[in-house]
Short mmCIF file of C-alpha atoms in Angstrom, two decimals:
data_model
loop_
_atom_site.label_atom_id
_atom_site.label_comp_id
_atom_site.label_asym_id
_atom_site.label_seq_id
_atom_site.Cartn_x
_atom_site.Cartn_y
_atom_site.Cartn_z
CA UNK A 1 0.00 0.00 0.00
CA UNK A 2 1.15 3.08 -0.75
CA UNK A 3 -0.54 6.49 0.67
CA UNK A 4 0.77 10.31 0.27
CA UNK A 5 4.43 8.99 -0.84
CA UNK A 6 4.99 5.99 1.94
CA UNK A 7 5.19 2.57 1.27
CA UNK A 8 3.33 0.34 3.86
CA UNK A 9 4.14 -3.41 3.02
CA UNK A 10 2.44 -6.38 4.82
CA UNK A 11 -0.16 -8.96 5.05
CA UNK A 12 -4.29 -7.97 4.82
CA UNK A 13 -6.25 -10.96 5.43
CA UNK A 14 -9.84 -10.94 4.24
CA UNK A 15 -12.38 -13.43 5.87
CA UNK A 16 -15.90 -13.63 4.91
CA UNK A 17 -17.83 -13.95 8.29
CA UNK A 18 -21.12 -14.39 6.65
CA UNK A 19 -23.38 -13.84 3.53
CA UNK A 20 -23.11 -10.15 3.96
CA UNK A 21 -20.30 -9.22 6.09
CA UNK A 22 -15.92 -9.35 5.63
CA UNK A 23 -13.16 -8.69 7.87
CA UNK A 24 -10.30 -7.28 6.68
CA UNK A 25 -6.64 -7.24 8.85
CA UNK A 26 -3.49 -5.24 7.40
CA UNK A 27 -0.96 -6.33 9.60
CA UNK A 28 2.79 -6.32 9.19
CA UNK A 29 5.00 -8.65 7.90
CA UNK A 30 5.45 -9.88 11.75
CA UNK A 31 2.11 -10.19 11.84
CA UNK A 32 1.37 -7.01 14.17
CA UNK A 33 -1.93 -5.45 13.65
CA UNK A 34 -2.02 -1.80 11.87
CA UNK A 35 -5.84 -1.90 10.99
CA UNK A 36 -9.00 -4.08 11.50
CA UNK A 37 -12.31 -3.34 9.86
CA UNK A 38 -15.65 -5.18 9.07
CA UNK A 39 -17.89 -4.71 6.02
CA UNK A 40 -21.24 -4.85 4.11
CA UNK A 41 -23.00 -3.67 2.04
CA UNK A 42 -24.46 -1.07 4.55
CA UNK A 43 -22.04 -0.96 7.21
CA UNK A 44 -18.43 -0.49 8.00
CA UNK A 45 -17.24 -0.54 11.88
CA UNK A 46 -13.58 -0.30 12.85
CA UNK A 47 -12.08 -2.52 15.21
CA UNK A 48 -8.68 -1.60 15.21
CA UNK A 49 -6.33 0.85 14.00
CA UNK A 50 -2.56 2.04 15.15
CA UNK A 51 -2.06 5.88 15.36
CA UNK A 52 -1.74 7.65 11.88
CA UNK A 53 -4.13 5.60 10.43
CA UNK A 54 -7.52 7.16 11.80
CA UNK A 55 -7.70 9.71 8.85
CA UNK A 56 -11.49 9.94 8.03
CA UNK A 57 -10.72 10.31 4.17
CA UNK A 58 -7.97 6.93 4.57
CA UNK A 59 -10.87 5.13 6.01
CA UNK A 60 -13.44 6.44 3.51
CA UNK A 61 -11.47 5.52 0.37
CA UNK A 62 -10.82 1.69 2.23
CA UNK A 63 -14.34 1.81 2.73
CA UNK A 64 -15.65 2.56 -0.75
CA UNK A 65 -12.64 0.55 -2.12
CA UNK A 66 -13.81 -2.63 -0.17
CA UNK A 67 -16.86 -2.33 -0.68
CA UNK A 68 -16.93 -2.24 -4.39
CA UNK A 69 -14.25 -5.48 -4.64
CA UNK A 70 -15.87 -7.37 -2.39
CA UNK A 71 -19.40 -6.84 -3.82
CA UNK A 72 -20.26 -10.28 -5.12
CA UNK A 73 -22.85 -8.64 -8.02
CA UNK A 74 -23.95 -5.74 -9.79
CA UNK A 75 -27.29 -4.77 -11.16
CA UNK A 76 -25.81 -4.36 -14.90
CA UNK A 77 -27.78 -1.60 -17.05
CA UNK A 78 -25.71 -1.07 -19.79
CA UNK A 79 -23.46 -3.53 -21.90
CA UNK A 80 -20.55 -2.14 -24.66
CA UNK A 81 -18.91 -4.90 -26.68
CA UNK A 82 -15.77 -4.05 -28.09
CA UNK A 83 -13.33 -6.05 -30.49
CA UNK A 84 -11.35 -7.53 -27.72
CA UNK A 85 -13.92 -6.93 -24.20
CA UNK A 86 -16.80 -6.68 -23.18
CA UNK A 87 -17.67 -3.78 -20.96
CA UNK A 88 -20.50 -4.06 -18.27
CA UNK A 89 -21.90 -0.92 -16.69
CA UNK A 90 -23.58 -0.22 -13.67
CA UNK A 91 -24.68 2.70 -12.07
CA UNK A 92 -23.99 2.05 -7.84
CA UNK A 93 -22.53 4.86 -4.96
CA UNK A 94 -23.80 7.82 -7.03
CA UNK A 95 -21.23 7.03 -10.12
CA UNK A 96 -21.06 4.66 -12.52
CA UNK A 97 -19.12 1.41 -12.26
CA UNK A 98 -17.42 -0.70 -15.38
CA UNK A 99 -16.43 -4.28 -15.33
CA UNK A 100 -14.15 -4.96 -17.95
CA UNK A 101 -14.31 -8.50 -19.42
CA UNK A 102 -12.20 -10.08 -21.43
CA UNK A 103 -13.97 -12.06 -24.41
CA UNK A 104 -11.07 -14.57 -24.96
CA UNK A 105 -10.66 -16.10 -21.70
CA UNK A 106 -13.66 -14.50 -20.03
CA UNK A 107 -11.66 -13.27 -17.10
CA UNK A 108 -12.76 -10.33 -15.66
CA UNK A 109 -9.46 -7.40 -15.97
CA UNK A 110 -10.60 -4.21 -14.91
CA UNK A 111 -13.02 -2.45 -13.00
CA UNK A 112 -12.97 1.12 -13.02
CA UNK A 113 -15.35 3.69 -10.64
CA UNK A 114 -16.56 7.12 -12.24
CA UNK A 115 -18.05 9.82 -11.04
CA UNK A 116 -19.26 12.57 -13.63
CA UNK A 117 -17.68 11.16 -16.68
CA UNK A 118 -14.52 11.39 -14.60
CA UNK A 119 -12.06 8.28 -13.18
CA UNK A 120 -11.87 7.96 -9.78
CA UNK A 121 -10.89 4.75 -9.03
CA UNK A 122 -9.49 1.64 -10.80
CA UNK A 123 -9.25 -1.65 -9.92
CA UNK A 124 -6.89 -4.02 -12.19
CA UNK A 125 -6.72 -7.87 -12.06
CA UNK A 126 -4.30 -10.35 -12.83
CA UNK A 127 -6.01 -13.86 -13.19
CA UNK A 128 -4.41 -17.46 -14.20
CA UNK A 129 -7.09 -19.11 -12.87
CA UNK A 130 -10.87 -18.07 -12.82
CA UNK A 131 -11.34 -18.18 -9.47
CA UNK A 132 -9.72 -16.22 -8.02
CA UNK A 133 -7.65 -13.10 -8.90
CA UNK A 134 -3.96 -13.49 -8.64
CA UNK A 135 -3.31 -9.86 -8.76
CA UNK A 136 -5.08 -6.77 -7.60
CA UNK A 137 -3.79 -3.42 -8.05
CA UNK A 138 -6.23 -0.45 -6.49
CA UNK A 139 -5.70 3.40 -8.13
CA UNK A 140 -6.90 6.43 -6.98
CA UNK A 141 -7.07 8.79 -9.52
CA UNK A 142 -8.05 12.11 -6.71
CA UNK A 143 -5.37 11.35 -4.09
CA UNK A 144 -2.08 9.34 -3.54
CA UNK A 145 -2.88 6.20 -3.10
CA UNK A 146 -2.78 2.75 -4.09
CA UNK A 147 -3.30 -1.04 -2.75
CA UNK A 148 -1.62 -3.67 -4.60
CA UNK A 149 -2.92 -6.96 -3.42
CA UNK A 150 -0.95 -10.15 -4.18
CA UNK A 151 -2.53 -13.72 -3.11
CA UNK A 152 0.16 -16.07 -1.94
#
C-alpha cells in the first residue's frame, strides 16, 4: 500500500464472516496489527487501527474501495462490446461502475469507478485461474494512493 508517498508493506487478510459481512486485517509482515475493519454492504465498523491511520478520508477511500471489490454482483444496465472486451456498466454509490471482461478467456481485468464522466478509481486484475484473482492493483485517480494486493 502506498498512501501520500509511503510505502506500507504487509499482510491484509480478508475473511468472509457471513453472507453479507468481511473482515479485513493489514498487519505487518510480523504479523502485528495496523488496521482491522468489518464490512457490508451497509455498514463499515472499525475494530482496530494504530495511530496515523484514523484519517477519516484513509478510512473512507478503504471503505468505498472494499466495498466495491468485495461486492459479489452488480445490477448491470448497460453492456458495450468491443473487439477484444466486453464492458459491463452499472450505475452504484452515485457514479457509474465498469467491469471490464475479457472475451477470450472471459476473465474479468478491470473495474474502473466514475463519477461525472470522470475516473476515480481503478481496480486491475491479474487472473491465471478463474477463481480467483492473482493480482489486484487499487488506483486512486483524486489522491495518492494505491493497494496492490498479491494472493500467496
Amino acid at each position: 500500500m502506498e498512501i501520500y508517498g509511503r510505502n506500507l508493506g504487509g499482510i491484509v487478510v480478508i475473511k468472509k464472516i457471513n453472507e453479507d459481512i468481511h473482515r479485513v486485517v493489514f498487519a505487518t509482515d510480523f504479523g502485528n496489527k495496523l488496521l482491522d475493519f468489518e464490512i457490508s454492504s451497509d455498514s463499515f465498523k472499525v475494530n482496530f487501527f494504530v495511530d496515523g491511520m484514523d484519517n477519516k478520508r484513509f478510512l473512507k477511500a478503504l471503505e468505498d474501495d472494499f466495498r466495491m471489490l468485495l461486492q459479489p454482483v452488480y445490477a448491470i444496465d448497460k453492456t458495450f462490446v468491443g473487439k477484444n472486451e466486453i464492458i459491463y456498466g452499472s450505475e452504484q454509490n452515485s457514479g457509474n461502475i465498469y467491469l471490464f471482461e475479457n472475451k477470450e478467456d472471459k476473465f474479468l481485468y478491470k473495474m474502473i469507478f466514475a463519477r461525472k464522466s470522470k475516473e476515480k478509481i481503478t481496480f486491475e486484475f491479474q487472473n491465471k485461474k478463474d477463481t480467483f484473482a492473482e493480482h489486484i492493483g487499487i488506483i486512486h485517480h483524486n489522491m495518492p494512493f494505491t493497494i496492490q494486493l498479491i494472493k500467496i
